[in-house]
Amino acid sequence: MLIHEHSKPGRKGAPQAPVSKADLSDIPSNLLRQDSAALPEVSEMQAVRHYTRLSQKNFAIDTHFYPLGSCTMKYNPRACNSLAQLPGFLSQHPLTPDELNQGYLACMHELQLMLCEAMGMAAFSLAPMAGAQGEFAGIAMIDAYHKANDDDGRKEILVPDAAHGTNPATATMCGFNVREIPTLDNGDVDIDALQQAVGPQTAGLMLTNPSTLGVFERQIEKIADIVHAVGGLLYYDGANLNAILGKIRPGDMGFDVIHTNLHKTFSTPHGGGGPGSGAVGVAERLIPFLPLPLVSQDNAGYHLVKEQDAPQSIGRLSAFMGNAGVLIRAYVYMRLLGRDGMARVSEFATLNANYMMAEARRRGFELAIPDRRASHEFIITLKREASELHVTAMDFAKRLLDLGYHAPTTYFPLLVPECLLIEPTESEAKEALDGFMDALEQIRQEAESNPEVVTTAPHTLPVKRLDEVRAARQLDLAWKPEA
Amino acid sequence: MLIHEHSKPGRKGAPQAPVSKADLSDIPSNLLRQDSAALPEVSEMQAVRHYTRLSQKNFAIDTHFYPLGSCTMKYNPRACNSLAQLPGFLSQHPLTPDELNQGYLACMHELQLMLCEAMGMAAFSLAPMAGAQGEFAGIAMIDAYHKANDDDGRKEILVPDAAHGTNPATATMCGFNVREIPTLDNGDVDIDALQQAVGPQTAGLMLTNPSTLGVFERQIEKIADIVHAVGGLLYYDGANLNAILGKIRPGDMGFDVIHTNLHKTFSTPHGGGGPGSGAVGVAERLIPFLPLPLVSQDNAGYHLVKEQDAPQSIGRLSAFMGNAGVLIRAYVYMRLLGRDGMARVSEFATLNANYMMAEARRRGFELAIPDRRASHEFIITLKREASELHVTAMDFAKRLLDLGYHAPTTYFPLLVPECLLIEPTESEAKEALDGFMDALEQIRQEAESNPEVVTTAPHTLPVKRLDEVRAARQLDLAWKPEA
Amino acid sequence: MPFIPHTEEEISQMLEVIGIDSTEALFDEIPSHLRTSGLDGIPEGMTEMEISRLMHKRASQNTDAVCFIGAGAYEHHIPAAVWQLTTRGEYYTAYTPYQAEASQGTLQLTYEFQSMMTALTDMDVSNASLYDGASALAEAVLMAIRGNRKSKSRKVLIPRTVHPTYRKTTETIVTGQNIDLLEVDYDLAAGTVQLDALKQAATDAGGDITAVVIQQPNFFGALEDIDAITDWAHENRILVISITNPLSLAVLKPPGQWGSENTGVDIACGDGQPLGAPMSCGGPYYGFLCSTSALVRQMPGRIVGRTIDVDGKEGFVLTLQAREQHIRRSKATSNICTNQGLVVTASTIHMAILGPEGLENTAAACHANTTSLVAQLTDIDGVRYAFSSPYFHEAVLVLDQPVTAVLEALAERGILGGYDLGAEYPELGNALLVCATELRSEEDINAYQAALEAALDVETRQKEIA
Amino acid sequence: MPFIPHTEEEISQMLEVIGIDSTEALFDEIPSHLRTSGLDGIPEGMTEMEISRLMHKRASQNTDAVCFIGAGAYEHHIPAAVWQLTTRGEYYTAYTPYQAEASQGTLQLTYEFQSMMTALTDMDVSNASLYDGASALAEAVLMAIRGNRKSKSRKVLIPRTVHPTYRKTTETIVTGQNIDLLEVDYDLAAGTVQLDALKQAATDAGGDITAVVIQQPNFFGALEDIDAITDWAHENRILVISITNPLSLAVLKPPGQWGSENTGVDIACGDGQPLGAPMSCGGPYYGFLCSTSALVRQMPGRIVGRTIDVDGKEGFVLTLQAREQHIRRSKATSNICTNQGLVVTASTIHMAILGPEGLENTAAACHANTTSLVAQLTDIDGVRYAFSSPYFHEAVLVLDQPVTAVLEALAERGILGGYDLGAEYPELGNALLVCATELRSEEDINAYQAALEAALDVETRQKEIA
Ligand SMILES: Cc1ncc(COP(=O)(O)O)c(C=O)c1O
Ligand SMILES: Cc1ncc(COP(=O)(O)O)c(C=O)c1O
């Protein structure tokens, strides 16, 4: 039932607003609204009840194991939330003069420095509001760098075929052509193909390491050399940082630009879609191009860098400070972990993934890349089950929901047929990993003995399998009042 | 699964506590604990997940219509919660000197005054921590009053047979004998019986008006006269105030002492069992006996009344300030409502109850007291269904849970066989009332056509009907580690 | 209309079904001359925005000085998760779990709470909470009276080292039931009650004593000789009621093991506030009450039991209800109905998150901080520790100047310096009860020391001038 | 270990299953010379208690002056229920609802959000959010370029009355795609862009214009002549992109009705912050984006659709995913993936609780308060309203003294006096943009007046002295 269906004309909420409408007669009537917007009219209790019950229809980290590969669904410490919601932060206007905003700016400056240290980069900007915007900023900086060097012909961005969709989409948005580089069966980039692809047209290569295939790119130094040799720059997609935090730093691998997903590695909650933060870090030579705002420090305190002092900056990415509240959460998380805690993150995320992979092998599941160490995630391919039993990866995913587990990422990376990309994260206990593997095994048994129960799953959720084709064909994107 | 079953030896929570144990060597070892307490060892995420999921197994006002008679389960405005949790209140030590605690004391003083006005009493103490403790305070004051008048022989408290169990239990706790007064079929107190019962032994009469039968005691003035004539005092059980708030005041009906359930009428949340608050109000002559603490005001500000200034007080009921946080919530609620809002409460609570009662009649349910106005609640008796169909009030109650409604109060008041005491409160919309009546009707149909589905209900909840007899016989009151 | 969902149209429909013209008619059974004309003394309603502004102002009028007061309410770190979970609507807005199948959340949590409290106290059983520590003591006394069939005297020994308002509350509550609460004095040098004093009091009272109450750590923070007292009491068929700070039980001997043979007390009570309840101007906290199995049917209040459903699945219900007022009415073990369920919810989550090690570390840190505080303050001329006994996380200091003025001077420097014992314990002189929990940093303690030095100095000088 | 549940025993068991000796071996594919030795620049971890203390201190270092700044971020009353519900774990810790059946909460809520935004804007469709208002404008421009098949020029007119950082952000984001953003000046007397100026700009640009952007109320708070501009644009096959404050749409003409015949704009965007997001140092807010049905396949970002399950039961899914990066990759409508879902959650609940009347009353109160503020401040000698146009809830004042010093003086008196327009609009002189939302009481406004009088006086005197 939609909130609109709880609505009755004339029903009023709690005493949330001024009690009567003030005079608007000084505004010309042709600029005023004539009708009332068709918003729901419900009591405060109806709203509270509706949204409480609605929330219970979600799986979430706080309710379920959520091994969604590439998404790093780890525990979001509750302290990060409550401390970010202190009135001193929450009620601060973004245009408050710096002198009156020192507490916030201090946190942001330290966050910049901690990210530099953790990533091995020379400087960081906290401006981007998600990973994809971080990518945008990174590629725009690569573009700006080449242009600043009067190196105008670089029109191509290289992207491995295993890359996340945001990588090619970003390159296009920045005005580049995208060239895909194939991946070998062992998960490494095809170096020969890369060698052939690079040239004076190469602006840069976007790479995530470990890759979306869940393995560490061992040839990373060679790749960096190849790209740098032709004058290209190396972009690091930081979505998989949880695998290497404190173990190896992108800067030390030779990357020139990097975005981090603070909502992954640094545990800000994903909020059912966002907000995130895609802070970008750069090597020395790219510092002048960083997006604004940036926080600097001098004897008088902390300041936002002024536009006139950053003439080569690619500019702004938002009206104000990016996703400030998310940045505060990440700051608190990093301070809670500290340097040792950071290395522990990757250690246990990797331990969990490799343990699950070993268990998957033991239980007879086919691994996409069987002979490598898993990073913080690994891939099972269900192509045998799909072809022999006609039970697909999607069916497995839906049936997992019945058994109390959020499904792993399905059908990504696109290279691997019928795949499940499984990322347990460090915050899950062994019991959860074992329970998940038991569930997978149970589903395979069902697929053999009673495939119907799998192919028509889920059975125990608020709705059964939904008709996506109908959704796209008979578009119903908003409730409208009856005419 | 118990939290204890998520425990593993050596598993540690978040960084919530000092990191290592400080030196205790100055405490003699025979005063120290030798073993470690068998508390669960879980990660913070495991705890969060466990208690999030557990919460989802509750019905609550925020999730369901909850027409639990006598309990006044109305909407608990969320603002009351957040404002009571402001750091200035939350982090205040109860022994903070008055001068440094003026904000809190100001709220309490105003709350005392507002309660006096709403109830028609001369003074209020906020000390009691629930209705039953308010009753205790009230009866103790009656006792103290008589004793102060050297009127020592009054050993009896009169209680109507329809009264809530706390009434007789309280009288006993205060050292009185309890004498029950019968109720007439029309819900009124049997005046003749009362007349015969009173005498020089009568300390007082405890009454709630409207009574637990959901009707207003029309003879209240006469009752007051009878009790007062023999020198007894009149105690008002305020659990049913939601029915009359702003319409008629206990003080004006002739009551000498009253407790209010702030967690009912004034909407502080019931919290799955409490905390509540049972503020007590008195007529002029009982003021000296009020329990402490009390807040007074003079030119210098607000103060707690000192013990030496209240020599006749019955004394303290708690170590500090009663349920202070509950009192703040009640204060906020009362300020939100204001004087008009208060009268609206009873108006709409009564409208809802009478509407449901009319609907029940229309749908052929038997009413316990058919010829009276309902107050804020009313009673259906299912004795026909029980005897003819062998489907009891308890079966109806359990089946209602399946249909998404919390059950009304069952088998109370004890006078009415197979009863449901239904209290919708003012905050429920007509749709909810209609939905509930539809459900009742459906269950009656099921009771006729398919009684099994009713008598074995519930079917859709986390557990089916629980074995209460076994619980009481094979006591299992705490998890213990395996020996 | 605030919190009322009715539209005009619905109101008419409903009135029509009822068969009346206006809502006024709903009240036609109320004698009209008794009707209220309007609650003029109550202000008009406010919007949430307005009340929010007012309450922020009120909250800011309270002090934000650094707190060194204990005396029964303690400022501890509470993990952010605790109240974020506790105030979820499903816990916050449920009633007492009468309908078990629709209340498994609250019921299971309460069972877990009972399990944690029995673990902490090492007692057999626990109830689901009473109002607070003081009223829990009163109930414990009543329970002992009912439970000690061997004693007829209805006499209970209570040392003066028991929290003063606990004693007063108990007095208020048991007074109607012909019970003698006999106060026993403490040793001025030790700050604890001596076994001899208890013996003497028993003899003076004629020998038959029903119960003895012992608070550990006692109100002064000092540690009582619990084993000897327990042994003596049990030898004399006296039930032992302990009052303990539950946090201290992470490191101190649990009541279930008191006595030289670890035989344990009969009833263990106390206030749960240190386990997850903010100080909150004095409440809501909760009283806990544990006992031996032998006494379970004398327990007041709710108790949750584990059982099974018709399919044999584990589930939880309120049990032993025959003890309670709604069944047993005037013969109930207590009149309690509503308890402190929500605070118990917070406390259970708090204990689960801290775990045994977290609680141990916290308790030990409180001890260490108070030890530092006492050391630093008694370094000042004119300040000394009052007693010879070891203490847990509170201690009595004696000043060479009147406490009231010193506390005022400290408050001006942003320090709530402790609880003035003058009114309750005049025999101690200028005595001040101080406490430093795990939250009090070195910086805080240094600030206290500096402020006290300055305050005493000023006082000294003013005295000299006068 | 913070946030890691592994016990030593489990670690060994797991390593054994993997077949290695230590966790170190897990990283043996990483070239050892590249391994990090330790993150020395990062401090050691803190306990929650310690970080809590630090953050309270940091938060208290921010000002708590009364805010009269608007300029794109507004302080409004947010009902307490909004964020208490939004931060429920089920919303707060879910991912993007890829598994529809396990995400009906987020999906239905998002559908309701889309319904509310189309209602407020009176547009056909809405997406599920973009990052913020400024980046939403950039996406709107890109969408218009893709959507206006009749125009080849890739030229977009943007008046200088559009928020400066919106223009800058758009510049940053569209710059790689060969798009010309043509700034159009405003009328200094009116404080709005004149139709003639737009016409002239179009002519100067060669006639073929792809889109025109109009902000209503504009950055100065003034009201643009939206009908005439919309009519002209549509006559010239120019798509119209509106930027609106969604709260203002409770009382102002919605974009879907702009034009003398209410034909409406093509794309409506803006920042959702005024609907339930606290100012929070600048974010997270969210960008909303609505359009006509004709343009739906050009939309960037997530869109939720209503559909049915195999039993015919209503349910919700992400739809039209073929537009998005994870399917269409380099040909997607945008690279956006993560959006601002949680803020949208808050905003949806906020709108549901306020309802149409609540939003209307709030919007009208903002207007009334700003009107009072302007009246009271312009009563002061040397302060005047800059323009002739009506305004909504912000207005430009011109002072007879430099703004910077005045703002500093106001801040000392606890007033954040507004946004200094000097850097962006030097042609306006000593211009200050002020705003008074429904939260600014009469008392606040009087305090501002008094503070400004005092500040100007001091300034005047200082000038006289100098
Ligand atoms: C590998 C990879 N790159 C980039 C992104 C994009 O990040 P965001 O969703 O924050 O825009 C993601 C997240 O989904 C990802 O998994
Ligand atoms: C009629 C009546 N009286 C007294 C009480 C006791 O109030 P409390 O539960 O707050 O102790 C109740 C509540 O259950 C009640 O309904």
Short mmCIF file of N, CA and C in Angstrom, two decimals, chain A residues 35-80:
data_model
loop_
_atom_site.label_atom_id
_atom_site.label_comp_id
_atom_site.label_asym_id
_atom_site.label_seq_id
_atom_site.Cartn_x
_atom_site.Cartn_y
_atom_site.Cartn_z
N ASP A 35 -3.19 25.08 -8.09
CA ASP A 35 -3.72 23.88 -7.44
C ASP A 35 -2.81 23.51 -6.27
N SER A 36 -3.22 22.55 -5.50
CA SER A 36 -2.37 22.06 -4.43
C SER A 36 -1.67 20.82 -4.97
N ALA A 37 -0.39 20.65 -4.63
CA ALA A 37 0.33 19.48 -5.14
C ALA A 37 -0.29 18.20 -4.59
N ALA A 38 -0.36 17.18 -5.42
CA ALA A 38 -1.02 15.93 -5.01
C ALA A 38 -0.10 15.11 -4.13
N LEU A 39 0.21 15.66 -2.98
CA LEU A 39 1.03 14.94 -2.01
C LEU A 39 0.13 14.23 -1.02
N PRO A 40 0.62 13.16 -0.41
CA PRO A 40 -0.23 12.43 0.53
C PRO A 40 -0.59 13.28 1.75
N GLU A 41 -1.82 13.10 2.23
CA GLU A 41 -2.26 13.75 3.46
C GLU A 41 -2.51 12.67 4.50
N VAL A 42 -1.55 12.53 5.39
CA VAL A 42 -1.63 11.47 6.40
C VAL A 42 -1.29 12.04 7.76
N SER A 43 -1.64 11.30 8.78
CA SER A 43 -1.24 11.74 10.12
C SER A 43 0.21 11.33 10.35
N GLU A 44 0.83 11.97 11.32
CA GLU A 44 2.23 11.64 11.60
C GLU A 44 2.36 10.16 11.94
N MET A 45 1.42 9.63 12.71
CA MET A 45 1.51 8.22 13.05
C MET A 45 1.39 7.33 11.82
N GLN A 46 0.52 7.70 10.91
CA GLN A 46 0.41 6.89 9.70
C GLN A 46 1.72 6.87 8.93
N ALA A 47 2.37 8.03 8.88
CA ALA A 47 3.65 8.09 8.18
C ALA A 47 4.69 7.24 8.91
N VAL A 48 4.74 7.38 10.22
CA VAL A 48 5.72 6.62 10.99
C VAL A 48 5.49 5.12 10.82
N ARG A 49 4.23 4.73 10.90
CA ARG A 49 3.93 3.30 10.79
C ARG A 49 4.24 2.79 9.38
N HIS A 50 3.85 3.57 8.41
CA HIS A 50 4.09 3.17 7.02
C HIS A 50 5.58 2.97 6.75
N TYR A 51 6.39 3.94 7.16
CA TYR A 51 7.82 3.85 6.82
C TYR A 51 8.57 2.89 7.75
N THR A 52 8.03 2.65 8.91
CA THR A 52 8.63 1.61 9.76
C THR A 52 8.40 0.25 9.12
N ARG A 53 7.16 0.00 8.74
CA ARG A 53 6.86 -1.31 8.15
C ARG A 53 7.55 -1.49 6.82
N LEU A 54 7.60 -0.43 6.05
CA LEU A 54 8.27 -0.51 4.75
C LEU A 54 9.73 -0.90 4.95
N SER A 55 10.35 -0.29 5.93
CA SER A 55 11.78 -0.57 6.15
C SER A 55 12.00 -2.05 6.39
N GLN A 56 11.04 -2.69 7.06
CA GLN A 56 11.21 -4.10 7.40
C GLN A 56 11.22 -4.99 6.16
N LYS A 57 10.88 -4.43 5.02
CA LYS A 57 10.91 -5.22 3.79
C LYS A 57 12.28 -5.22 3.12
N ASN A 58 13.22 -4.54 3.72
CA ASN A 58 14.59 -4.51 3.16
C ASN A 58 15.50 -5.53 3.83
N PHE A 59 16.37 -6.12 3.05
CA PHE A 59 17.57 -6.73 3.62
C PHE A 59 18.60 -5.60 3.79
N ALA A 60 19.44 -5.71 4.78
CA ALA A 60 20.45 -4.69 5.03
C ALA A 60 21.57 -5.33 5.84
N ILE A 61 22.69 -4.66 5.90
CA ILE A 61 23.78 -5.16 6.73
C ILE A 61 23.31 -5.39 8.16
N ASP A 62 22.48 -4.50 8.63
CA ASP A 62 22.02 -4.62 10.02
C ASP A 62 21.05 -5.79 10.22
N THR A 63 20.65 -6.44 9.13
CA THR A 63 19.75 -7.58 9.30
C THR A 63 20.28 -8.87 8.68
N HIS A 64 21.10 -8.78 7.66
CA HIS A 64 21.50 -9.99 6.93
C HIS A 64 22.95 -9.92 6.47
N PHE A 65 23.53 -11.10 6.33
CA PHE A 65 24.80 -11.23 5.62
C PHE A 65 24.55 -10.78 4.17
N TYR A 66 25.44 -9.97 3.64
CA TYR A 66 25.14 -9.21 2.40
C TYR A 66 26.38 -9.24 1.50
N PRO A 67 26.75 -10.42 1.01
CA PRO A 67 28.06 -10.55 0.35
C PRO A 67 28.06 -10.06 -1.10
N LEU A 68 27.63 -8.85 -1.29
CA LEU A 68 27.45 -8.28 -2.62
C LEU A 68 28.82 -7.85 -3.17
N GLY A 69 29.32 -8.66 -4.09
CA GLY A 69 30.67 -8.41 -4.60
C GLY A 69 30.83 -7.03 -5.18
N SER A 70 32.00 -6.45 -4.94
CA SER A 70 32.38 -5.13 -5.44
C SER A 70 31.75 -4.00 -4.61
N CYS A 71 30.88 -4.35 -3.66
CA CYS A 71 30.15 -3.31 -2.94
C CYS A 71 30.61 -3.15 -1.49
N THR A 72 31.38 -4.11 -0.98
CA THR A 72 31.98 -3.99 0.35
C THR A 72 30.95 -3.63 1.41
N MET A 73 30.02 -4.53 1.58
CA MET A 73 28.97 -4.29 2.57
C MET A 73 29.43 -4.79 3.93
N LYS A 74 30.19 -3.92 4.59
CA LYS A 74 30.70 -4.25 5.91
C LYS A 74 29.89 -3.51 6.97
N TYR A 75 30.20 -3.80 8.21
CA TYR A 75 29.49 -3.15 9.31
C TYR A 75 29.74 -1.64 9.29
N ASN A 76 28.67 -0.90 9.47
CA ASN A 76 28.77 0.56 9.57
C ASN A 76 28.65 0.96 11.02
N PRO A 77 29.76 1.26 11.67
CA PRO A 77 29.69 1.54 13.12
C PRO A 77 28.68 2.65 13.42
N ARG A 78 27.88 2.40 14.41
CA ARG A 78 26.82 3.34 14.76
C ARG A 78 27.37 4.64 15.31
N ALA A 79 28.58 4.60 15.85
CA ALA A 79 29.16 5.84 16.37
C ALA A 79 29.39 6.84 15.25
N CYS A 80 29.73 6.34 14.07
CA CYS A 80 29.96 7.25 12.95
C CYS A 80 28.69 8.06 12.68
#
